[in-house]
Coordinates of C-alpha atoms and ligand atoms in Angstrom, one line a residue:
M1 CA -112.5 121.1 91.8
M2 CA -110.1 120.6 94.5
S3 CA -106.7 119.1 93.7
M4 CA -104.2 117.5 95.9
Q5 CA -100.5 118.1 94.9
S6 CA -97.8 115.7 95.9
V7 CA -94.5 117.9 96.2
N8 CA -90.9 117.1 97.5
T9 CA -90.8 118.6 101.1
I10 CA -88.2 121.6 101.5
P11 CA -87.6 121.5 105.1
F12 CA -86.6 125.2 106.5
P13 CA -82.7 125.1 107.2
D14 CA -83.3 127.2 110.5
Q15 CA -86.1 129.5 112.1
N16 CA -86.0 132.9 113.4
P17 CA -86.6 132.7 117.0
G18 CA -86.8 136.5 117.5
T19 CA -89.7 136.9 114.9
S20 CA -93.3 135.0 114.7
G21 CA -92.7 133.8 111.5
L22 CA -90.1 133.2 108.7
R23 CA -88.1 135.9 107.4
K24 CA -85.4 134.7 104.5
K25 CA -83.7 136.2 101.3
T26 CA -86.7 136.5 98.8
V27 CA -85.1 134.3 96.2
V28 CA -85.3 131.7 99.1
F29 CA -89.1 132.0 99.0
Q30 CA -89.4 132.0 95.4
Q31 CA -87.9 128.5 95.1
S32 CA -90.8 126.0 94.1
H33 CA -93.2 125.0 97.2
Y34 CA -90.9 127.0 99.8
L35 CA -93.8 129.0 100.4
E36 CA -96.3 126.8 100.0
N37 CA -94.4 124.2 102.5
F38 CA -94.7 127.1 105.2
V39 CA -98.4 127.9 104.7
Q40 CA -99.2 124.7 104.7
S41 CA -97.9 124.2 107.8
I42 CA -99.1 127.1 109.4
F43 CA -102.7 125.5 108.2
N44 CA -101.9 122.2 109.6
V45 CA -100.7 123.7 113.1
M46 CA -103.5 126.4 113.0
N47 CA -106.8 124.4 112.5
F48 CA -107.9 126.9 110.3
S49 CA -110.6 124.9 108.2
G50 CA -113.9 126.5 108.1
K51 CA -112.7 129.7 109.9
T52 CA -111.9 133.4 108.7
M53 CA -108.6 134.4 108.4
V54 CA -107.0 138.2 107.7
L55 CA -104.3 138.5 104.9
G56 CA -102.1 141.1 103.9
G57 CA -98.8 142.5 103.3
D58 CA -96.1 145.6 103.1
G59 CA -96.4 145.5 99.2
R60 CA -92.8 144.4 98.6
F61 CA -91.5 142.2 95.9
Y62 CA -93.4 138.9 95.6
N63 CA -95.8 140.1 97.6
R64 CA -98.4 139.8 94.7
Q65 CA -97.4 136.4 94.0
A66 CA -97.7 135.2 97.3
I67 CA -101.2 136.6 97.9
Q68 CA -102.4 134.2 95.3
I69 CA -100.9 131.4 96.4
I70 CA -102.0 131.7 99.8
L71 CA -105.4 132.3 98.5
R72 CA -105.7 129.3 96.5
M73 CA -103.8 127.3 99.5
A74 CA -106.6 128.7 101.8
A75 CA -109.5 127.5 99.8
A76 CA -108.1 124.0 99.1
N77 CA -107.7 124.0 102.9
G78 CA -111.2 124.7 103.5
L79 CA -111.5 128.2 105.1
A80 CA -114.4 129.8 105.2
K81 CA -113.4 133.3 104.4
I82 CA -110.6 135.3 104.0
I83 CA -110.4 139.1 104.5
V84 CA -107.8 140.7 102.4
G85 CA -106.5 144.2 101.9
Q86 CA -107.0 145.9 98.2
D87 CA -104.1 145.1 96.3
G88 CA -102.7 142.5 99.0
L89 CA -101.5 145.5 101.1
L90 CA -102.2 145.4 105.0
S91 CA -99.9 146.8 107.7
T92 CA -99.2 145.1 110.7
P93 CA -101.0 146.9 112.9
A94 CA -103.8 146.9 111.0
V95 CA -103.8 143.0 110.5
S96 CA -103.9 143.2 114.1
H97 CA -106.5 145.6 114.5
L98 CA -108.9 143.6 111.7
I99 CA -108.2 140.4 113.5
R100 CA -109.4 141.4 116.6
K101 CA -112.4 143.4 115.3
R102 CA -113.5 141.0 113.0
G103 CA -113.0 138.3 116.0
V104 CA -111.4 136.1 113.6
A105 CA -109.2 133.0 114.0
G106 CA -105.8 134.7 112.7
G107 CA -103.9 136.2 110.3
I108 CA -100.8 136.0 108.0
I109 CA -98.8 139.1 106.8
L110 CA -96.4 139.0 104.0
S111 CA -93.6 141.3 105.5
A112 CA -89.6 141.3 106.5
S113 CA -90.4 144.6 108.3
H114 CA -87.5 146.7 108.4
N115 CA -85.5 144.5 106.0
P116 CA -84.9 145.6 102.2
G117 CA -87.3 144.4 99.9
G118 CA -86.9 143.7 96.1
S119 CA -85.4 140.8 94.2
D120 CA -82.4 140.9 95.9
G121 CA -83.5 141.8 99.3
D122 CA -85.7 139.9 102.1
F123 CA -89.3 138.4 102.3
G124 CA -91.3 137.1 105.2
V125 CA -94.2 135.3 106.4
K126 CA -95.8 136.0 109.8
F127 CA -98.6 134.7 111.2
N128 CA -100.8 136.0 114.0
L129 CA -103.0 134.5 116.3
A130 CA -106.9 135.3 117.2
N131 CA -105.9 137.9 119.8
G132 CA -104.2 139.9 117.1
G133 CA -100.8 139.4 118.2
P134 CA -97.7 137.3 116.7
A135 CA -97.7 133.6 117.4
T136 CA -96.2 132.4 120.4
T137 CA -93.1 130.1 120.9
S138 CA -95.3 127.0 121.0
Y139 CA -97.0 127.6 117.9
T140 CA -93.6 128.6 115.6
D141 CA -92.0 125.4 117.0
A142 CA -94.8 123.5 116.1
V143 CA -95.1 124.9 112.7
F144 CA -91.1 124.6 112.1
E145 CA -91.5 120.8 113.2
E146 CA -94.6 120.4 110.9
S147 CA -92.7 122.1 107.7
G148 CA -89.8 119.3 108.1
K149 CA -92.8 116.3 108.2
I150 CA -95.5 117.2 105.6
R151 CA -95.4 115.5 102.5
Q152 CA -98.0 117.8 100.4
Y153 CA -100.0 120.6 100.3
S154 CA -103.3 121.5 98.8
F155 CA -103.7 123.6 96.2
F156 CA -107.0 124.9 94.6
E157 CA -106.5 125.6 90.6
A158 CA -107.9 128.6 89.5
P159 CA -106.9 131.9 87.5
D160 CA -105.5 135.0 89.7
I161 CA -107.9 136.9 91.7
K162 CA -108.6 140.4 91.1
L163 CA -108.0 142.3 94.4
D164 CA -108.2 145.6 92.9
T165 CA -111.5 146.5 94.0
Q166 CA -113.6 146.6 97.1
T167 CA -115.7 143.7 96.7
T168 CA -116.6 140.2 97.8
R169 CA -115.8 137.5 95.6
Q170 CA -115.7 133.4 96.0
L171 CA -112.9 130.7 95.4
G172 CA -114.6 127.5 95.4
D173 CA -116.5 127.3 98.7
M174 CA -114.3 130.1 100.1
E175 CA -115.4 133.7 100.3
I176 CA -112.9 136.5 99.7
E177 CA -113.8 140.3 101.1
V178 CA -111.3 142.7 100.2
V179 CA -111.3 145.5 102.2
D180 CA -109.9 149.1 102.2
P181 CA -106.8 148.6 104.0
V182 CA -106.8 152.0 105.8
V183 CA -110.5 152.8 106.9
E184 CA -111.1 150.6 109.9
Y185 CA -107.5 151.4 111.2
A186 CA -107.7 155.2 110.9
D187 CA -111.3 154.8 112.9
L188 CA -109.4 153.3 115.7
M189 CA -106.9 156.0 115.6
E190 CA -109.7 158.7 115.9
Q191 CA -111.1 156.8 118.8
L192 CA -108.1 156.9 120.9
F193 CA -106.6 160.3 120.5
D194 CA -107.8 163.9 120.3
F195 CA -107.9 164.6 116.6
D196 CA -109.5 168.0 117.2
S197 CA -106.6 169.1 119.6
I198 CA -104.3 167.4 117.0
R199 CA -105.9 169.3 114.0
T200 CA -105.5 172.4 115.6
L201 CA -101.8 172.0 115.9
L202 CA -101.3 170.6 112.4
T203 CA -103.2 173.4 111.0
S204 CA -101.7 176.6 112.9
D205 CA -99.3 178.2 110.6
K206 CA -96.7 177.7 113.9
F207 CA -96.2 173.9 113.6
T208 CA -95.3 171.8 110.5
M209 CA -94.4 168.2 110.5
R210 CA -93.1 165.6 107.8
F211 CA -93.9 162.0 107.6
D212 CA -91.5 159.9 105.6
A213 CA -93.1 156.2 104.8
M214 CA -90.0 155.3 103.0
H215 CA -92.1 153.8 100.3
A216 CA -93.5 151.3 102.4
V217 CA -97.1 150.4 103.5
S218 CA -97.6 153.4 106.2
G219 CA -98.0 155.9 103.3
P220 CA -101.6 155.2 102.6
Y221 CA -102.2 155.4 106.2
A222 CA -100.3 158.6 106.9
R223 CA -102.0 160.3 104.1
E224 CA -105.4 159.2 105.0
I225 CA -104.8 160.1 109.1
F226 CA -102.5 163.2 108.8
E227 CA -103.3 164.8 105.4
N228 CA -107.0 163.9 105.1
R229 CA -108.3 163.4 108.6
L230 CA -106.2 165.5 110.4
G231 CA -105.9 168.3 107.8
A232 CA -101.8 168.3 107.6
A233 CA -100.7 170.0 104.4
V234 CA -100.6 168.1 101.6
G235 CA -97.0 166.9 101.0
T236 CA -96.5 166.2 104.8
V237 CA -96.5 162.7 103.8
L238 CA -93.0 161.6 102.0
N239 CA -92.5 158.8 100.0
G240 CA -96.2 157.8 100.3
V241 CA -96.6 155.5 97.5
P242 CA -95.7 151.7 98.2
R243 CA -93.2 150.4 96.0
E244 CA -92.3 146.6 95.6
D245 CA -88.5 147.6 96.3
F246 CA -88.9 150.6 98.3
A247 CA -87.1 152.7 95.9
G248 CA -83.9 150.9 96.9
V249 CA -84.4 152.6 100.7
H250 CA -83.7 150.3 103.2
P251 CA -87.0 150.7 105.3
D252 CA -85.5 150.7 108.7
P253 CA -86.7 154.2 110.5
N254 CA -83.3 154.7 112.2
L255 CA -80.5 157.7 112.1
V256 CA -78.9 155.7 109.8
H257 CA -81.2 154.8 107.3
A258 CA -83.8 157.4 107.4
T259 CA -81.2 159.8 105.5
Q260 CA -83.8 162.0 104.0
L261 CA -85.2 163.2 107.1
V262 CA -82.2 163.2 109.0
E263 CA -80.9 165.3 106.4
M264 CA -83.8 167.6 107.0
M265 CA -83.9 167.9 110.7
F266 CA -80.2 168.2 111.2
N267 CA -78.6 169.7 108.5
G268 CA -81.7 171.6 106.4
S269 CA -81.6 175.2 106.2
G270 CA -84.3 176.9 107.9
A271 CA -86.9 176.7 105.4
N272 CA -86.7 172.9 105.0
Q273 CA -86.6 172.3 108.8
V274 CA -89.6 171.3 110.3
D275 CA -91.0 171.0 114.1
F276 CA -91.4 167.3 114.1
A277 CA -90.6 164.6 112.0
A278 CA -91.1 160.7 112.0
A279 CA -90.5 157.6 109.8
S280 CA -92.0 154.5 109.6
D281 CA -90.7 150.8 108.4
G282 CA -91.7 148.2 106.0
D283 CA -94.9 147.2 107.8
A284 CA -95.2 150.2 109.9
D285 CA -95.1 149.1 113.5
R286 CA -92.0 150.9 114.0
S287 CA -91.6 154.5 113.9
M288 CA -88.5 157.1 114.8
I289 CA -89.2 160.5 116.3
L290 CA -87.3 163.6 115.9
G291 CA -87.8 167.1 116.8
R292 CA -85.6 170.2 115.5
H293 CA -81.7 169.0 115.5
F294 CA -83.4 166.5 118.2
F295 CA -83.6 162.8 117.9
V296 CA -86.0 160.8 120.3
S297 CA -84.2 157.7 121.7
P298 CA -86.9 155.2 121.5
S299 CA -86.4 153.9 125.3
D300 CA -87.0 157.8 126.0
S301 CA -89.8 157.8 124.1
L302 CA -91.3 154.9 126.1
A303 CA -90.9 156.4 129.5
I304 CA -92.6 160.1 128.0
L305 CA -95.5 158.2 126.8
T306 CA -96.2 156.5 130.0
A307 CA -95.2 159.7 132.1
N308 CA -98.0 161.5 129.8
A309 CA -100.6 158.8 129.1
H310 CA -103.0 160.7 131.3
L311 CA -103.1 163.5 128.7
I312 CA -104.5 161.3 126.2
P313 CA -108.3 160.2 125.6
A314 CA -107.7 156.4 125.6
Y315 CA -105.4 156.4 128.5
R316 CA -106.9 159.2 130.7
S317 CA -108.3 156.6 133.6
G318 CA -104.5 155.4 134.2
L319 CA -102.3 152.7 133.3
L320 CA -102.8 149.2 134.3
G321 CA -98.9 148.6 133.9
V322 CA -96.1 148.9 131.4
A323 CA -93.5 146.2 130.1
R324 CA -90.1 146.6 127.9
S325 CA -87.7 144.2 126.2
M326 CA -85.0 143.7 128.3
P327 CA -82.6 145.3 126.1
T328 CA -84.5 148.5 126.2
S329 CA -83.3 151.3 128.2
T330 CA -84.4 151.4 132.0
A331 CA -85.8 154.8 131.6
V332 CA -89.4 153.5 131.7
D333 CA -88.7 151.7 135.0
R334 CA -88.0 155.0 136.8
V335 CA -91.6 156.6 135.5
A336 CA -93.2 152.8 136.6
A337 CA -91.5 153.3 140.0
A338 CA -93.0 156.9 140.3
L339 CA -96.4 156.2 139.1
N340 CA -96.6 153.3 141.4
L341 CA -97.2 150.8 138.4
N342 CA -95.9 147.5 138.0
C343 CA -92.9 147.4 134.9
Y344 CA -92.2 144.0 133.2
E345 CA -88.9 143.0 131.7
T346 CA -89.6 140.8 128.8
P347 CA -87.3 139.0 126.0
T348 CA -87.1 140.8 122.8
G349 CA -90.0 140.8 120.4
W350 CA -93.6 141.6 120.5
K351 CA -95.0 138.0 121.3
H352 CA -94.0 138.3 125.0
F353 CA -96.3 141.6 125.6
G354 CA -99.5 140.0 123.9
N355 CA -100.0 137.6 127.3
L356 CA -99.2 140.5 129.2
L357 CA -102.2 142.9 127.6
D358 CA -104.5 140.1 127.4
A359 CA -104.1 139.4 130.8
S360 CA -104.8 143.1 131.6
K361 CA -101.3 143.3 133.4
I362 CA -100.1 146.0 131.7
T363 CA -101.7 148.9 128.8
L364 CA -98.0 150.2 127.4
C365 CA -94.9 148.4 126.1
G366 CA -92.0 149.0 123.7
E367 CA -88.7 148.3 122.7
E368 CA -85.5 150.0 121.9
S369 CA -85.7 149.2 118.4
F370 CA -88.4 152.1 117.5
G371 CA -91.5 150.0 118.1
M372 CA -94.1 151.0 121.1
G373 CA -97.5 149.8 121.3
S374 CA -100.8 149.4 123.5
D375 CA -103.5 147.2 124.3
H376 CA -105.7 148.8 121.4
I377 CA -103.9 145.7 119.3
R378 CA -101.2 143.4 119.9
E379 CA -98.4 144.6 117.8
K380 CA -96.5 147.3 117.9
D381 CA -97.8 150.4 116.1
G382 CA -95.6 153.2 114.3
I383 CA -98.3 155.6 113.1
W384 CA -100.0 155.4 116.8
T385 CA -96.5 156.3 118.3
V386 CA -96.4 159.6 116.0
L387 CA -100.1 160.3 117.0
F388 CA -99.4 159.6 120.6
W389 CA -96.4 162.3 120.1
L390 CA -98.8 164.8 118.4
N391 CA -101.5 164.7 120.9
L392 CA -98.7 165.2 123.7
L393 CA -97.2 168.3 121.7
A394 CA -100.9 169.6 121.2
E395 CA -101.6 169.4 124.9
K396 CA -98.3 170.9 126.3
Q397 CA -97.6 173.0 123.5
Q398 CA -93.9 172.3 123.7
S399 CA -91.5 171.2 121.4
V400 CA -89.9 168.0 121.4
E401 CA -87.0 168.9 122.4
Q402 CA -88.3 170.8 125.6
L403 CA -90.4 167.9 126.5
V404 CA -87.9 165.4 126.8
R405 CA -85.6 167.5 128.6
D406 CA -88.0 168.5 130.9
H407 CA -88.5 164.8 131.5
W408 CA -84.8 164.3 131.9
A409 CA -85.0 167.1 134.3
E410 CA -87.4 165.0 136.1
Y411 CA -86.8 161.3 135.9
G412 CA -83.1 161.7 135.0
R413 CA -81.3 160.8 131.9
N414 CA -80.6 157.3 130.4
Y415 CA -78.3 158.1 127.7
Y416 CA -78.5 155.1 125.3
C417 CA -76.9 153.0 122.3
R418 CA -77.0 150.0 120.1
H419 CA -74.3 148.7 118.2
D420 CA -74.7 146.1 115.5
Y421 CA -72.4 143.8 114.0
E422 CA -73.9 142.5 111.0
A423 CA -73.7 139.2 108.6
I424 CA -71.2 137.9 111.1
D425 CA -70.0 134.3 110.6
V426 CA -72.5 132.7 112.5
E427 CA -70.0 130.0 114.2
Q428 CA -67.8 133.0 115.1
A429 CA -70.9 134.9 116.6
N430 CA -71.9 131.6 118.6
R431 CA -68.4 131.4 120.1
F432 CA -68.7 135.1 121.1
I433 CA -71.9 134.7 123.2
E434 CA -70.8 131.6 124.4
A435 CA -67.8 132.7 125.9
L436 CA -69.5 135.7 127.4
R437 CA -71.9 133.4 128.9
A438 CA -68.8 131.2 130.2
S439 CA -67.4 134.8 132.0
L440 CA -70.3 135.6 133.8
D441 CA -69.2 134.0 137.3
S442 CA -65.8 135.8 137.0
L443 CA -67.5 139.0 136.4
S444 CA -69.5 139.6 139.6
G445 CA -68.0 142.5 141.5
K446 CA -65.2 143.1 139.1
S447 CA -64.5 147.0 138.6
F448 CA -63.9 148.4 134.7
A449 CA -62.5 151.9 134.9
G450 CA -64.6 152.6 138.0
Y451 CA -67.9 150.8 136.8
R452 CA -68.7 148.0 139.3
V453 CA -70.3 145.0 138.2
Q454 CA -73.3 144.5 140.4
S455 CA -74.8 141.5 138.7
C456 CA -75.1 139.9 135.6
D457 CA -76.6 136.7 134.1
D458 CA -78.2 135.2 130.8
F459 CA -81.3 136.8 130.9
S460 CA -84.4 134.2 131.4
Y461 CA -87.8 134.7 131.4
V462 CA -90.5 132.9 133.0
D463 CA -93.8 134.6 131.9
P464 CA -96.0 135.9 134.8
V465 CA -99.2 134.6 132.6
D466 CA -98.8 131.1 131.2
G467 CA -95.8 130.2 133.3
S468 CA -93.7 129.6 130.2
I469 CA -89.9 129.9 130.1
S470 CA -87.6 131.5 127.6
E471 CA -84.0 130.9 128.0
H472 CA -80.7 132.5 127.0
Q473 CA -82.3 135.6 125.9
G474 CA -78.9 137.9 126.0
V475 CA -76.3 138.7 128.5
R476 CA -76.8 141.7 130.8
I477 CA -74.8 143.2 133.1
L478 CA -75.9 145.7 135.5
F479 CA -73.1 148.5 137.2
A480 CA -73.4 150.0 140.6
N481 CA -74.1 153.1 138.9
D482 CA -76.9 152.1 137.1
S483 CA -75.1 151.7 133.8
R484 CA -75.9 148.5 131.7
L485 CA -74.5 146.3 129.1
V486 CA -76.4 143.9 127.1
F487 CA -75.2 141.5 124.5
R488 CA -77.4 139.3 122.3
L489 CA -77.7 137.4 118.7
S490 CA -80.4 139.0 116.6
G491 CA -83.2 136.7 115.4
T492 CA -84.2 138.7 112.2
G493 CA -81.2 138.8 110.1
T494 CA -80.9 136.9 106.8
K495 CA -77.3 136.7 106.5
G496 CA -75.0 135.1 108.8
A497 CA -75.7 136.4 112.5
T498 CA -76.0 139.8 114.1
V499 CA -74.2 140.7 117.3
R500 CA -76.0 143.5 119.1
I501 CA -74.6 145.3 121.8
Y502 CA -76.5 147.5 123.9
M503 CA -75.0 150.5 126.3
E504 CA -76.8 152.2 128.9
K505 CA -75.8 155.0 131.3
Y506 CA -77.7 156.9 133.9
E507 CA -77.4 160.6 134.8
A508 CA -79.4 161.9 137.3
D509 CA -77.6 165.3 137.6
Q510 CA -79.5 167.8 135.2
R511 CA -76.1 169.8 134.8
K512 CA -74.4 166.5 132.9
Q513 CA -77.5 165.6 130.8
G514 CA -76.1 168.1 127.8
Q515 CA -73.4 165.8 126.6
G516 CA -73.7 164.1 123.5
T517 CA -74.8 160.3 123.2
R518 CA -71.3 159.2 122.0
T519 CA -68.9 160.8 124.7
A520 CA -71.3 159.9 127.6
L521 CA -71.2 156.4 126.4
K522 CA -67.5 156.2 125.4
E523 CA -66.3 154.5 128.7
L524 CA -68.9 152.0 128.4
G525 CA -67.7 151.0 125.1
V526 CA -64.6 150.5 125.9
I527 CA -65.7 148.2 128.8
A528 CA -67.7 146.3 126.1
Q529 CA -64.8 145.6 124.0
Q530 CA -62.9 144.5 127.4
I531 CA -65.8 142.1 128.7
G532 CA -67.2 140.9 125.4
K533 CA -63.8 140.7 123.1
I534 CA -66.1 141.2 119.7
S535 CA -63.4 142.2 117.8
Q536 CA -61.4 139.6 119.0
Y537 CA -63.8 136.9 118.0
T538 CA -64.7 138.2 114.6
G539 CA -62.3 140.4 113.8
R540 CA -64.3 143.4 113.4
R541 CA -62.9 147.0 114.6
S542 CA -66.6 148.7 114.6
P543 CA -69.8 147.9 114.4
N544 CA -71.8 148.6 111.0
V545 CA -74.9 150.2 112.2
V546 CA -75.2 152.4 115.3
T547 CA -78.5 153.9 116.9
Ligands
VG1_1 C1 -85.4 143.2 115.9 C2 -85.6 144.1 117.0 C3 -86.6 143.8 118.0 C4 -87.8 143.7 117.1 C5 -88.1 142.8 115.9 C6 -89.0 142.6 115.0 O1 -85.2 141.7 116.6 O2 -84.4 144.0 118.1 O3 -86.8 144.6 119.1 O4 -89.1 142.9 118.0 O5 -86.6 142.9 115.3 O6 -89.4 143.7 114.6 P1 -83.6 141.4 116.6 O7 -83.8 139.5 117.0 O8 -83.1 141.3 115.3 O9 -82.8 141.8 117.5 V1 -90.0 144.1 113.0 O10 -90.4 145.8 113.0 O11 -90.0 142.6 112.3 O12 -91.8 143.2 113.4
CO2 CO1 -91.8 146.2 111.2

């Protein structure tokens, strides 16, 4: 029995341009018909009728309820089949892989990624296309438009569907296949990396690691891969059981929020310290890499993976090219130049990498925000990054710190830092970025404490594959000494606006590569204030997150 319910339309006040879906406070999603409106709009635009879709989420609060709503709407909208993770769980990389492996029409991921969860936290709905990648702008725009127009949604009245066992169920004419969320993803990882060599490393008494799943969805993946398949000691994975509120932790794997690991690696006693530590975010597509007393900047990580990709089975035959998001440091550009590879600079967000990957223009890509990936799927991938590092450490028999310092010695060091000013008044933030754009003409050629502006612009990107244009992607200022400043507004926050300021300074001289990042970037911080006048526009004297 199929019933059509007439509902009041709940249009969305705004859309996050940086993401492939919708990210809001959980209470907003809990408003009646809010989630339904967005999901119906996805179904209308994507034309999923008669097709198969993958569905899962990172287990945060409201995941269970949302899955039940979407399954019933899918049945009412004529989908042939849904592949759903057991207990409604699937990481973002696992969804991307399942879409590709099963050759289905797309997927929906319930996650607000690295944003906090819980009834007072955030919730999100992302939708992916048949290539396994986040929906591109033309789709997200169309869904947004549709959500303001539709007057009804379709809903199949039925009791809750049990998702606790791997089996196939029927909901009306639609089939529901409940799958193990982990196994197919773990099998893929086993094909890409040298598990024997990593196992030898992890089971030797000279090497120990910890992986902090931050109570989010990466836990089951990490336990299966690191502990079960690779033989790491039980207890290697910390906080490995997904919890609805992430136990109150903000699941953003950086030096500010991954406090347990940071404490262990930087302040811990010798007995607590391990050789390698990593943490992952809510939906397991990001990761932070740490060595003993050592933090690997994600921008450096991308450069190091590129320089050493030939040591990894999946990339042994060479790379097609690489890409980084615009604010990501130019460390990878130097490696690409040395290896004679094309290096693309894209706007922030993974969707822009998808076209390059599909067109075989690149093999590796990454962002400064702790996300790396390759052509194995169409999302960034936290556990893949950790495995890449472990495979390198096994091959090179070096410490994390030595590997990074050797890299700097060869290519130079790109000191890098990001300052976030969160929950800023939206109008203040807009005035700030508008003023910066307006000042660009007068900046060219100017010098600030020895830093001469070589070029500056409001970044716009022409997609080399489909020719689409993305404008106003952030203000970038390049100095004659290869330093850079970037200013942009975040697209993923749920409270006011977030201003991000990115600073980068290049140092070729090995003797000067031992400074602390804060010291090295001190002058640039002052220059960023002079140029951007963030304090003047927002009243904030300092950022609230520095990564
Ligand atoms: C942030 C990061 C960006 C990342 C995006 C989604 O966007 O800066 O690099 O792609 O989050 O990450 P913004 O617009 O707030 O700067 V996640 O882990 O949602 O999938
Ligand atoms: Co994420």
